[in-house]
XYZ file of C-alpha atoms in Angstrom:
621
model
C -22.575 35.799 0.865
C -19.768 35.736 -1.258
C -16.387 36.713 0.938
C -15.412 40.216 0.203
C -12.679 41.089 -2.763
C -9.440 42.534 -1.936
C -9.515 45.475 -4.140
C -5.931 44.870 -6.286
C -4.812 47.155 -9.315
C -5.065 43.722 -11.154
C -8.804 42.883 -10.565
C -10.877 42.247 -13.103
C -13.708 42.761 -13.617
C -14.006 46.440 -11.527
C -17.325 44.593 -9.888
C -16.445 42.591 -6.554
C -19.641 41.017 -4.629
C -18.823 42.723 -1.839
C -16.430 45.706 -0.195
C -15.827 46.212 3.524
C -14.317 49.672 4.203
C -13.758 51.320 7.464
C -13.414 54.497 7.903
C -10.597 56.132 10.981
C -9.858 58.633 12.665
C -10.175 61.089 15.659
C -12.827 61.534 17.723
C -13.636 64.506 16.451
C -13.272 63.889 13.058
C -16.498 63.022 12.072
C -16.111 58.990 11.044
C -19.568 58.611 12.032
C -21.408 61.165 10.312
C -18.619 60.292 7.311
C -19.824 56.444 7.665
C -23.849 57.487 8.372
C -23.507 59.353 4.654
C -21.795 56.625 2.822
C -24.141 53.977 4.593
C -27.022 56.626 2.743
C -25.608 56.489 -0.592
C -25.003 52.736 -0.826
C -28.496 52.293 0.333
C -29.518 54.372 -2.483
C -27.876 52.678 -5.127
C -29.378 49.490 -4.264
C -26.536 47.295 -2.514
C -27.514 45.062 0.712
C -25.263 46.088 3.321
C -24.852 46.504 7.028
C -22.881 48.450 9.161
C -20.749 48.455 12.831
C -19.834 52.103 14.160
C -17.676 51.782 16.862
C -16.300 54.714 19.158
C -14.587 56.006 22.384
C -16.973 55.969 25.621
C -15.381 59.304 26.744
C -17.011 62.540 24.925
C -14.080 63.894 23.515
C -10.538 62.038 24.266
C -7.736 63.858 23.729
C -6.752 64.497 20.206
C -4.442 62.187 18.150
C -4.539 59.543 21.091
C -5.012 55.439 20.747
C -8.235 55.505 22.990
C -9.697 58.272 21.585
C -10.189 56.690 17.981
C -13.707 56.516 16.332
C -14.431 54.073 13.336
C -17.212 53.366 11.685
C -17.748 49.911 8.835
C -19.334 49.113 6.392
C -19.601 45.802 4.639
C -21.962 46.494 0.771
C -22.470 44.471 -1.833
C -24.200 43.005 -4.509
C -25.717 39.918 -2.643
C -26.617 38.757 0.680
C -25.349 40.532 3.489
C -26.074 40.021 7.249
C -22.510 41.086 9.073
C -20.259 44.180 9.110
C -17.555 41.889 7.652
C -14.899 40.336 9.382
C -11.797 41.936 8.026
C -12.042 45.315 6.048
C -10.953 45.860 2.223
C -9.879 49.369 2.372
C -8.730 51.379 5.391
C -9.544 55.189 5.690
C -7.380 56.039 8.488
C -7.032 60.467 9.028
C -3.913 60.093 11.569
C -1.383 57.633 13.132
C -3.565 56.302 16.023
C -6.402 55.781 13.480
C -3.609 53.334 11.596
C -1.896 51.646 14.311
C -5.351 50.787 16.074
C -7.484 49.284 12.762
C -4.796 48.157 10.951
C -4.241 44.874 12.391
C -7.726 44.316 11.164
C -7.120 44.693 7.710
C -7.062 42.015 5.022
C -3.659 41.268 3.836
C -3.270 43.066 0.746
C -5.873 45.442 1.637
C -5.879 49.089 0.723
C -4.941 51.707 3.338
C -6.016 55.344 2.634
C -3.981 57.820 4.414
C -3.976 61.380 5.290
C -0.248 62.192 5.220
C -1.053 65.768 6.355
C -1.546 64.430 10.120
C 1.373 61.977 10.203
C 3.380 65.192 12.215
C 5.951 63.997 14.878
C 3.699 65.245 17.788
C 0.978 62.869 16.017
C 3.349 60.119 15.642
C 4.610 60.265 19.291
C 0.967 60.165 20.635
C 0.696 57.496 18.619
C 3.148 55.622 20.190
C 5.397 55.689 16.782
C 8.972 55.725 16.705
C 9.098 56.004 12.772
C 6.663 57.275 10.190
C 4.939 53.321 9.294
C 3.751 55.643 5.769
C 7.918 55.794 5.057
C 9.532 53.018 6.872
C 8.562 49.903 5.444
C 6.026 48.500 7.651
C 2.992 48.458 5.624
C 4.312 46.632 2.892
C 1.686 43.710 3.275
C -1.116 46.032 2.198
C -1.103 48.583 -0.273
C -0.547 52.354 0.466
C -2.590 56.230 -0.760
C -0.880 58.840 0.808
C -2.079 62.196 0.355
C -2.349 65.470 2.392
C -5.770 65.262 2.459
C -5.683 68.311 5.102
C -3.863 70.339 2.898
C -6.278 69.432 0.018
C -9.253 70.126 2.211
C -7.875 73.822 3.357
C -7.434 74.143 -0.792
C -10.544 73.420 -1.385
C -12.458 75.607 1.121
C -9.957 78.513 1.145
C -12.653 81.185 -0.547
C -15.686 80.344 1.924
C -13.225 83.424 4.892
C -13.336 80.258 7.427
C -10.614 79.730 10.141
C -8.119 77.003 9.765
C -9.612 75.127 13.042
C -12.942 75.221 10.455
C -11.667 74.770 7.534
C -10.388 71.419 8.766
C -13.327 70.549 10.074
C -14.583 69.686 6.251
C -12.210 67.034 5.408
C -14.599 64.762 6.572
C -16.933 65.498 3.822
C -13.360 65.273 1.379
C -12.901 61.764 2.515
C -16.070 61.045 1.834
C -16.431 62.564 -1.783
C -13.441 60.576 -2.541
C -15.064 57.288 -1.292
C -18.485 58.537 -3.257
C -15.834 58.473 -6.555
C -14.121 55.256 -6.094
C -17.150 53.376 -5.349
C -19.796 55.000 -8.003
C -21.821 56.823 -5.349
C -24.023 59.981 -6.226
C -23.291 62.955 -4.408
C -26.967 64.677 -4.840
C -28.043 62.929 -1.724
C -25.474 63.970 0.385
C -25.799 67.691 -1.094
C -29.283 67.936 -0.124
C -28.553 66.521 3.194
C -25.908 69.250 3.821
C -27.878 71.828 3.000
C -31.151 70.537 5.286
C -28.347 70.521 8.394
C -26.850 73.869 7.211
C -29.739 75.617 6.116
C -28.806 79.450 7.443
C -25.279 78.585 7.646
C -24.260 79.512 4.303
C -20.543 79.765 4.767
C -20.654 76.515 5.982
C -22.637 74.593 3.892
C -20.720 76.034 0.957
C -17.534 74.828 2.190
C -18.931 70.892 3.145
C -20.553 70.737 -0.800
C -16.708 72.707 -1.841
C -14.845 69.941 0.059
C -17.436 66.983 -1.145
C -17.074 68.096 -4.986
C -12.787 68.497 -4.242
C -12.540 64.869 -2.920
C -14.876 63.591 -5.962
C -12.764 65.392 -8.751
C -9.717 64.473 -6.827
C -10.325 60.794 -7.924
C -11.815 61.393 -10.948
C -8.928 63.804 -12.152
C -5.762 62.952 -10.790
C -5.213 60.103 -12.492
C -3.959 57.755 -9.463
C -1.572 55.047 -10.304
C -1.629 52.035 -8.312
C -4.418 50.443 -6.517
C -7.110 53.546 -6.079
C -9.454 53.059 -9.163
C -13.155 53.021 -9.658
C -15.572 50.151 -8.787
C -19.137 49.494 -9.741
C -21.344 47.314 -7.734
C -24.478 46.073 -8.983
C -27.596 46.551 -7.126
C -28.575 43.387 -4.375
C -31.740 41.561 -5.702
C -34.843 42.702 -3.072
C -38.173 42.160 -3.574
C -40.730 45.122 -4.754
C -41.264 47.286 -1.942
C -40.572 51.040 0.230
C -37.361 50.151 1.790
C -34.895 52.152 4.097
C -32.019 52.164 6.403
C -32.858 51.645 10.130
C -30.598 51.080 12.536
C -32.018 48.940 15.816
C -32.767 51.913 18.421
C -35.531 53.741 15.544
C -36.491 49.821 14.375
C -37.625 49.147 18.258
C -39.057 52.678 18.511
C -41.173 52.057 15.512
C -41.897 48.678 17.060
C -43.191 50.085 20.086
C -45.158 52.371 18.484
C -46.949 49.936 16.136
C -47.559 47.564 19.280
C -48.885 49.909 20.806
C -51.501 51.182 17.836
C -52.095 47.554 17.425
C -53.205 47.063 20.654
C -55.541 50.191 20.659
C -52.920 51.787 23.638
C -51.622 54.982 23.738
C -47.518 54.435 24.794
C -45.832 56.283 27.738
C -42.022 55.816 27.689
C -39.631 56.908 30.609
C -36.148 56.862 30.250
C -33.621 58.317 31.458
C -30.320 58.607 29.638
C -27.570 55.779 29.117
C -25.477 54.656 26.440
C -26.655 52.828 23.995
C -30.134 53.270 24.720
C -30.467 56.796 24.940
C -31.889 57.121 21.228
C -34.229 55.035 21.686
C -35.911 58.177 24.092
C -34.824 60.319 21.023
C -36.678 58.758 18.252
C -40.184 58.159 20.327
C -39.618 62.136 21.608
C -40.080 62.519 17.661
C -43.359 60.402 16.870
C -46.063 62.514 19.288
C -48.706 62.437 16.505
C -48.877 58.743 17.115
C -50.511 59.007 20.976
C -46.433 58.904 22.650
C -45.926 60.595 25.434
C -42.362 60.553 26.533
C -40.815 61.475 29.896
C -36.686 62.279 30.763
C -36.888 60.954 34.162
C -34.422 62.149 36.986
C -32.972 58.391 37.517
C -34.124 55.000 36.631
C -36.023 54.036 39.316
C -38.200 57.792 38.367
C -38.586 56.118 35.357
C -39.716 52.713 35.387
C -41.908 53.963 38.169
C -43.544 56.677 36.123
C -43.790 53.555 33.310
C -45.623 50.926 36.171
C -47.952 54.425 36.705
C -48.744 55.021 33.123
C -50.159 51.167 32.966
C -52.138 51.760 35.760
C -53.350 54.360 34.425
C -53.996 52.242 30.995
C -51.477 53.474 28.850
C -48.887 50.837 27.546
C -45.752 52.099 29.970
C -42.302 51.334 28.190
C -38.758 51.651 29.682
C -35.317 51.347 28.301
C -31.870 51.631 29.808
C -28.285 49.237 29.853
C -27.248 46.876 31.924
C -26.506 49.410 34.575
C -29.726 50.747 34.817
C -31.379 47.376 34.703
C -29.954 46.719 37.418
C -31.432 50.204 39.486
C -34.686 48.934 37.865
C -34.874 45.872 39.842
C -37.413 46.489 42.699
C -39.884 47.801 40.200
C -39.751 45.139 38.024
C -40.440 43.011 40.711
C -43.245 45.822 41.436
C -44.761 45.415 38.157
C -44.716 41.498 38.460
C -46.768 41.680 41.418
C -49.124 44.133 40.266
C -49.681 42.239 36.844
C -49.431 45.261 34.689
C -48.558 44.881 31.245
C -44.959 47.021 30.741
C -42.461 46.655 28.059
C -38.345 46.642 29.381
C -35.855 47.445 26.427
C -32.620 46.816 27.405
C -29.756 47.582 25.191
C -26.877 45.566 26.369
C -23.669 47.116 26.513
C -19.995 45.453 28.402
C -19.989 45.273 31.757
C -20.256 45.075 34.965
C -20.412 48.084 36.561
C -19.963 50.811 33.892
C -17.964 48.549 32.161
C -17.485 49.217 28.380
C -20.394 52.098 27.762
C -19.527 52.172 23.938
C -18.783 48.578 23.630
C -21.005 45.686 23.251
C -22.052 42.381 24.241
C -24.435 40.310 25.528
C -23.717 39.418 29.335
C -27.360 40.319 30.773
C -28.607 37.005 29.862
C -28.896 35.940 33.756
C -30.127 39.437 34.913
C -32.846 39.758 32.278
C -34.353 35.871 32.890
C -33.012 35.294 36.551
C -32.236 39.024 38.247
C -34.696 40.204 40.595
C -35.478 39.191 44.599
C -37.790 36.677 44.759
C -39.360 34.260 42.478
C -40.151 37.016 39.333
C -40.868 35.281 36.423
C -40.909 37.397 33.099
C -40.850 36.493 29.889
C -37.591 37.399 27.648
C -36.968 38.007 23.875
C -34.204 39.175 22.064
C -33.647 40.991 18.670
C -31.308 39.204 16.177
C -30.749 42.579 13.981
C -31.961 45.936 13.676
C -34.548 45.238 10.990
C -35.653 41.777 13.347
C -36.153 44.978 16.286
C -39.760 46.282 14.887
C -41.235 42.978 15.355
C -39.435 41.523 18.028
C -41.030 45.075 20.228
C -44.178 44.145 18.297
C -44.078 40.782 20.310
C -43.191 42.673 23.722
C -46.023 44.362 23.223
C -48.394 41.629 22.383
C -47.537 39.595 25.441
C -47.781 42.293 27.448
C -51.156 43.406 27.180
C -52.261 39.946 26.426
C -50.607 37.936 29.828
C -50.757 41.395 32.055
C -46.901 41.303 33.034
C -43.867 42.930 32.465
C -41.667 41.705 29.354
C -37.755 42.443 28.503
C -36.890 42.773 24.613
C -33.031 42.700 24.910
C -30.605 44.202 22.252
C -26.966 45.218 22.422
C -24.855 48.054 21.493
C -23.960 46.625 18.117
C -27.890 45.958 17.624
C -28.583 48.990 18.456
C -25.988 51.468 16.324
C -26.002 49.257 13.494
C -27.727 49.894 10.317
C -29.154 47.717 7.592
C -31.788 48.020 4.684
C -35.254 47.275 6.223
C -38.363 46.597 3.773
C -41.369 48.558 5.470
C -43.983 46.179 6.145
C -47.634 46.655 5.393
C -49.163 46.963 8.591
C -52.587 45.335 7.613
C -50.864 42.049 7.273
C -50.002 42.329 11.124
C -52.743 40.697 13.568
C -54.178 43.831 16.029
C -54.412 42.766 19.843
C -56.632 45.422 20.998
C -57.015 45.665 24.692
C -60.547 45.377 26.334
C -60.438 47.113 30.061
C -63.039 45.676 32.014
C -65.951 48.341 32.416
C -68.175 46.950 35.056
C -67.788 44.221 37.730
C -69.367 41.105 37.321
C -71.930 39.489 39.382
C -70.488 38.882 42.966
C -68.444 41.774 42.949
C -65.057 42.978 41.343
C -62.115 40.663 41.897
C -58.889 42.212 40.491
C -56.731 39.160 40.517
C -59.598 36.827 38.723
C -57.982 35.290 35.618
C -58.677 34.527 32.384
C -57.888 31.696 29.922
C -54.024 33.000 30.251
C -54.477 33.835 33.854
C -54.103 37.086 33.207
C -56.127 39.469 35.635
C -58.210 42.524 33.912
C -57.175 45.784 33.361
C -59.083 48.658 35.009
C -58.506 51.985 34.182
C -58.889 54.124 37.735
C -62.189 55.738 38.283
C -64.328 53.600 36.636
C -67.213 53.145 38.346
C -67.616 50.212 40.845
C -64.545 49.017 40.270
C -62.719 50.592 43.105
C -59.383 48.316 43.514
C -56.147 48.404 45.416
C -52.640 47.213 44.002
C -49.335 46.885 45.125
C -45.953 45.091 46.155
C -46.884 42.940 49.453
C -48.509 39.527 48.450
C -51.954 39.382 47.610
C -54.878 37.179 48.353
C -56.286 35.154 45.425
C -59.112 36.992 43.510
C -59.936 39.486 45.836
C -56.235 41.335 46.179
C -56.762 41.656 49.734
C -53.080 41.795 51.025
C -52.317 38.343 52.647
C -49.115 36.969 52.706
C -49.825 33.455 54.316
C -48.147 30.671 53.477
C -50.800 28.908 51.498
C -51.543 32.130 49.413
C -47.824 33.032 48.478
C -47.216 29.603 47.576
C -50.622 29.748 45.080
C -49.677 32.871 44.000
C -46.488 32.432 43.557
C -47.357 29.327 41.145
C -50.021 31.622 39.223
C -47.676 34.288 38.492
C -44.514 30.895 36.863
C -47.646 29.453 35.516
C -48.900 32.468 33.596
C -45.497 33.303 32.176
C -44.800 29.238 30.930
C -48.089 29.710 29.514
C -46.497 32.520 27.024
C -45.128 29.307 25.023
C -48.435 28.271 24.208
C -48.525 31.255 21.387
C -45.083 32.234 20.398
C -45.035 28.833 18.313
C -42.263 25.952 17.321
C -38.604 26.751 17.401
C -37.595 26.620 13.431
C -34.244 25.601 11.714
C -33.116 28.557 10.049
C -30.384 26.650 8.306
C -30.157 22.754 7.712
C -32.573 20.290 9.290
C -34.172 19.027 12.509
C -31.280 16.527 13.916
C -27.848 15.703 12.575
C -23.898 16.568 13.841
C -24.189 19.809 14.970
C -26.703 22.535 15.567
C -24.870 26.344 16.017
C -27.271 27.578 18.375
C -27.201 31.510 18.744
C -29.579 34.370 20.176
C -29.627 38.046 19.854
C -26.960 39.938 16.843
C -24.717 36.944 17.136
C -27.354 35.867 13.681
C -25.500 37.069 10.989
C -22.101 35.480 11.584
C -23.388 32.011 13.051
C -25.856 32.533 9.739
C -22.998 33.186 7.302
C -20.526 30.555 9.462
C -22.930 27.703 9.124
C -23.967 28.432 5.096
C -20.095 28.167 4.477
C -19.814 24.904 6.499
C -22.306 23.316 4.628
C -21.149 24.238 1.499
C -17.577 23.006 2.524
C -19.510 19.616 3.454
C -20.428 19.470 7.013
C -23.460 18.557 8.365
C -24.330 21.564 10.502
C -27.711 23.506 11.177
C -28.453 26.742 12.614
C -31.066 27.603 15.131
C -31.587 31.040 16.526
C -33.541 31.571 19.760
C -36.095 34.830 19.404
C -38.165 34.149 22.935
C -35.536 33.362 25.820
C -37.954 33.123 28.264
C -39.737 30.633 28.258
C -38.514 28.937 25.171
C -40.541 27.358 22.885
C -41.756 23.893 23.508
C -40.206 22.114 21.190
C -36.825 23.494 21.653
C -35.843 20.622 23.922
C -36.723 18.080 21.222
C -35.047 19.607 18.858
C -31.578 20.298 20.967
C -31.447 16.621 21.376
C -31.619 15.606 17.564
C -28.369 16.918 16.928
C -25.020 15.115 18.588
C -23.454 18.325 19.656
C -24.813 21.965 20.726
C -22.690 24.921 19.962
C -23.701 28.321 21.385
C -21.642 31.281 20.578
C -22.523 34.212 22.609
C -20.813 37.468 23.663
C -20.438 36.567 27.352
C -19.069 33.575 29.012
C -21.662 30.983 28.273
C -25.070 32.348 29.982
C -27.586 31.031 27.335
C -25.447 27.620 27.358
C -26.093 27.187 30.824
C -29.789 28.287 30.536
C -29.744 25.279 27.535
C -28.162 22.626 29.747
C -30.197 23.616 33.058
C -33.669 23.178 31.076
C -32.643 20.403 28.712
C -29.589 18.657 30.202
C -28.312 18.994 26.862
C -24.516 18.869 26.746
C -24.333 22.391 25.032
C -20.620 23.925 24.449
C -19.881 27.206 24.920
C -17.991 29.944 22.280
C -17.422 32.611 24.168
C -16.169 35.850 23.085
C -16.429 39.257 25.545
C -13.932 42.098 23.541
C -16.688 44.491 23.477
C -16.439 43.479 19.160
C -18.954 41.432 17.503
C -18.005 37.601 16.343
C -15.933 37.403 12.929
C -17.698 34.929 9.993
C -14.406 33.042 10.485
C -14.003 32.443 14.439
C -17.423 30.812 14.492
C -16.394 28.420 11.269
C -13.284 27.499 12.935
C -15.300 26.234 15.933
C -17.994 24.535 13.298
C -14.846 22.735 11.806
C -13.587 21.733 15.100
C -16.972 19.863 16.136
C -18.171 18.860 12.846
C -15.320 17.172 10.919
């Protein structure tokens, strides 16, 4: 990907490969639905893109203050695009603590968009602001568009009989026509969605199309000097195909769903509500016509218990939470390991411990997800690199699932999981089904629940079937039969079944690939999870600077595939960034006393193209 233009009032030509704007402001300002619409019409005009909303933990922080900011990016272009950019182009920021806590990000000589209107001394003071920065001189590396857009907003809406509290309300949709202008965006789409979320609301859809149309003509109209002016960005080559935005919470929900169909299952999901995983619960509550049944439970343990139920009962059970409520799901995972029922564990990594950083992300549950339960609990682990890489990443939960009878975890993170990017719709014929057989009648000798198969995975009985009356639980069980026994000879055979059948995932999840590069050299930038798209970007720059540097990115954790050892010890030197303090590092060197290095990085912000380069220089020259 080419790095993004700074947008100058001396470019030519008006078509930079690719923009990164982010968009500022209160809490309560809208940035994300602002940043949701835009990320719409730049889909729609054909431009790769991707996007990072980031926003306050608390609901609504109070008004005008530093921690109560909510921003939302979005790096579009013309080519390849697999990060929300490292440094934005343009600034949108609605009031002073929108400024003072974004623009540090800003690329020198960027473009800062402000609303002048909220730059009041009560503003400035919460702020923390002993001058006005839009009069005094200190934003003279970047260039500066003041305008009242409150003011302009309240002009524009003044005939639709709304208060000023609502009238304001609209200058979301301002900001955004104004954006639609300078970058060649269609407002049609956006119309039609404001009148779908209005619909009965006349006064107020009137007044969100009035302020849309005034922020358009605004840039088309008055003329601007300086550095606002119109761009045009060609569309991103794609090949032929439906594609639309997902972001990763609806990518794994449409994963789990098509696992589930694929394995012949209907899908019973209990949740219970955390940040960032809570819409996860929301998008499968929507998709009832395809066999989901979804339950709000009144904690986590109610609801990974009502999952482990569901797959008793035959149904594939699915749970989701944070690292918190991983954590509260503990003794039923270890529950479901012992009763070898297939049950698929989303969890949505946010900053921690403890509550931690609910908003924020990272990706610190590493050790709890391969290592955290009592006991010897062996479950296998994979891990989405992108929103799009969700739906078959919870296709793959679901297949070794049913297949090896246990318990999987499919981690994401918080950026994973808000973050949007074009997605091609796959043809669902080309995927492989898995379909389930439950065992119907006991074989000769009697049933034995905890026989095994070629994967030593025990069968499935629904309850009630005839003759194959069965017993399950948590206490140790005796080979074959079930019969509880907790002996030393049968927890130590048992206990080697249960590490045996989850190694034996490797045997079908395939070789490790390098994604960039080849097999042995310097250095190999080894990443997992939505660190992809910078190490991706990092490493394609390296190599084009001259260094010989490959990329390999780790989709099943746990266990890893088999010839990931080999491979680690081609290359002269291991470099894992990761969004935690080295957990997959350590998981590298304990496995394959490989001398991996760790890049570490835990601000609750994804990694920046650059940081990662700088490290690849550092090694590799």
């Amino acid at each position: 990907m080419a790095s993004a233009a700074i947008i100058r009032p001396t470019d030519t030509p008006e078509t930079p490969d690719a923009v990164v704007v982010r968009f500022a402001g209160d809490s309560g300002d809208g940035m994300q639905l602002t940043g949701g619409q835009f990320t719409l019409s730049t889909a729609l005009a054909g431009n790769d893109l991707a996007t990072f909303p980031d926003f306050p933990a608390e609901i609504r922080a109070p008004q005008g203050t530093l921690f109560g900011v909510s921003a939302f990016q979005i790096n579009f272009g013309s080519s390849e695009i697999d990060t929300a950019g490292d440094m934005p182009d343009v600034l949108v920021a609605m009031n002073p603590a929108a400024l003072k806590t974004n623009v540090g990000a800003l690329k020198p000589g960027g473009l800062i968009i402000a609303d002048e209107g909220e730059f009041t001394k009560r503003n400035l003071d919460k702020a923390k602001y002993e001058t006005n920065p839009l009069e005094d001189g200190s934003l003279a590396q970047w260039q500066l568009m003041k305008f009242n857009i409150s003011q302009l907003t309240l002009d524009a809406v003044r005939d639709f009989g709304l208060g000023n509290k609502e009238a304001l309300r609209c200058k979301n949709m301002w900001t955004l026509g104004l954006a639609l202008w300078m970058f060649s965006r269609k407002r049609q789409p956006i119309i039609e969605w404001l009148q779908a979320k209005f619909a009965g609301r006349e006064e107020i859809l009137q007044a969100n199309v009035a302020a849309l149309n005034a922020g358009h003509a605004f840039g088309e109209t008055a003329e601007l000097s300086g550095p606002m002016r119109q761009y045009r960005m060609p569309a991103a080559p794609a090949t032929p195909g439906l594609y639309r935005t997902v972001t990763g919470a609806e990518s794994i929900s449409l994963g789990l769903v098509a696992g589930a169909q694929l394995a012949g299952l209907p899908i019973f999901f209990g949740g219970y509500p955390i940040t960032p995983a809570s819409a996860i619960l929301h998008h499968l509550a929507r998709l009832k016509e395809y066999n989901v049944t979804t339950f709000q439970a009144e904690d986590e343990i109610a609801a990974i218990c009502a999952a482990i139920g569901a797959s008793y009962a035959g149904s594939l059970g699915v749970t989701s939470s944070s690292g918190p409520g991983i954590a509260l799901k503990g003794e039923a995972m270890g529950l479901a390991i012992m009763t070898e029922l297939p049950l698929v564990i989303v969890n949505s990594q946010r900053g921690g411990p403890s509550t931690g950083l609910p908003t924020k992300t990272e990706q610190s549950d590493l050790y709890q997800a391969v290592y955290g339960r009592n006991g010897d609990a062996p479950m296998p682990v994979i891990a989405a690199r992108s929103p799009a890489d969700a739906f078959d990443c919870a296709i793959e939960a679901c297949r070794i699932a049913v297949q090896y009878m246990t318990p999987v975890m499919l981690l994401t993170d918080g950026y994973i999981a808000n973050a949007a990017e074009p997605w091609k719709v796959p043809d669902m014929d080309s995927y492989e089904p898995f379909p389930v057989t439950f065992m119907e009648k006991a074989q000769e000798g009697g049933f034995l629940p905890y026989a095994r198969d070629d994967k030593l995975a025990r069968p499935w009985v629904r309850p009630g079937t005839e003759g194959l009356m069965h017993r399950i639980g948590g206490i140790e069980k005796a080979l074959g039969t079930g019969h509880i026994d907790y002996s030393a000879e049968t927890h130590q055979a048992m206990t080697d079944i249960r590490q045996n059948k989850v190694l034996g995932v490797a045997d079908s999840i395939g070789d490790q690939e390098v994604l960039v590069g080849a097999a042995g050299g310097k250095l190999a930038v080894v990443g997992w999870g939505s660190t992809y798209g910078p190490i991706h970007q990092a490493v394609l720059r390296a190599r084009r600077s001259g260094l010989d540097v490959s990329h390999i990115h780790i989709r099943h954790i746990w266990p890893t595939p088999k010839n990931l050892g080999e491979l680690l010890h081609s290359f002269e030197h291991v470099l894992v960034p990761e969004m935690n303090t080295g957990q997959l590092k350590t998981l590298l060197r304990d496995q394959f006393l490989v001398d991996a290095k760790p890049l570490s990085k835990t601000s609750g912000q994804p990694f920046t193209i650059s940081e990662i380069e700088a490290a690849i220089e550092a090694m590799a020259a």
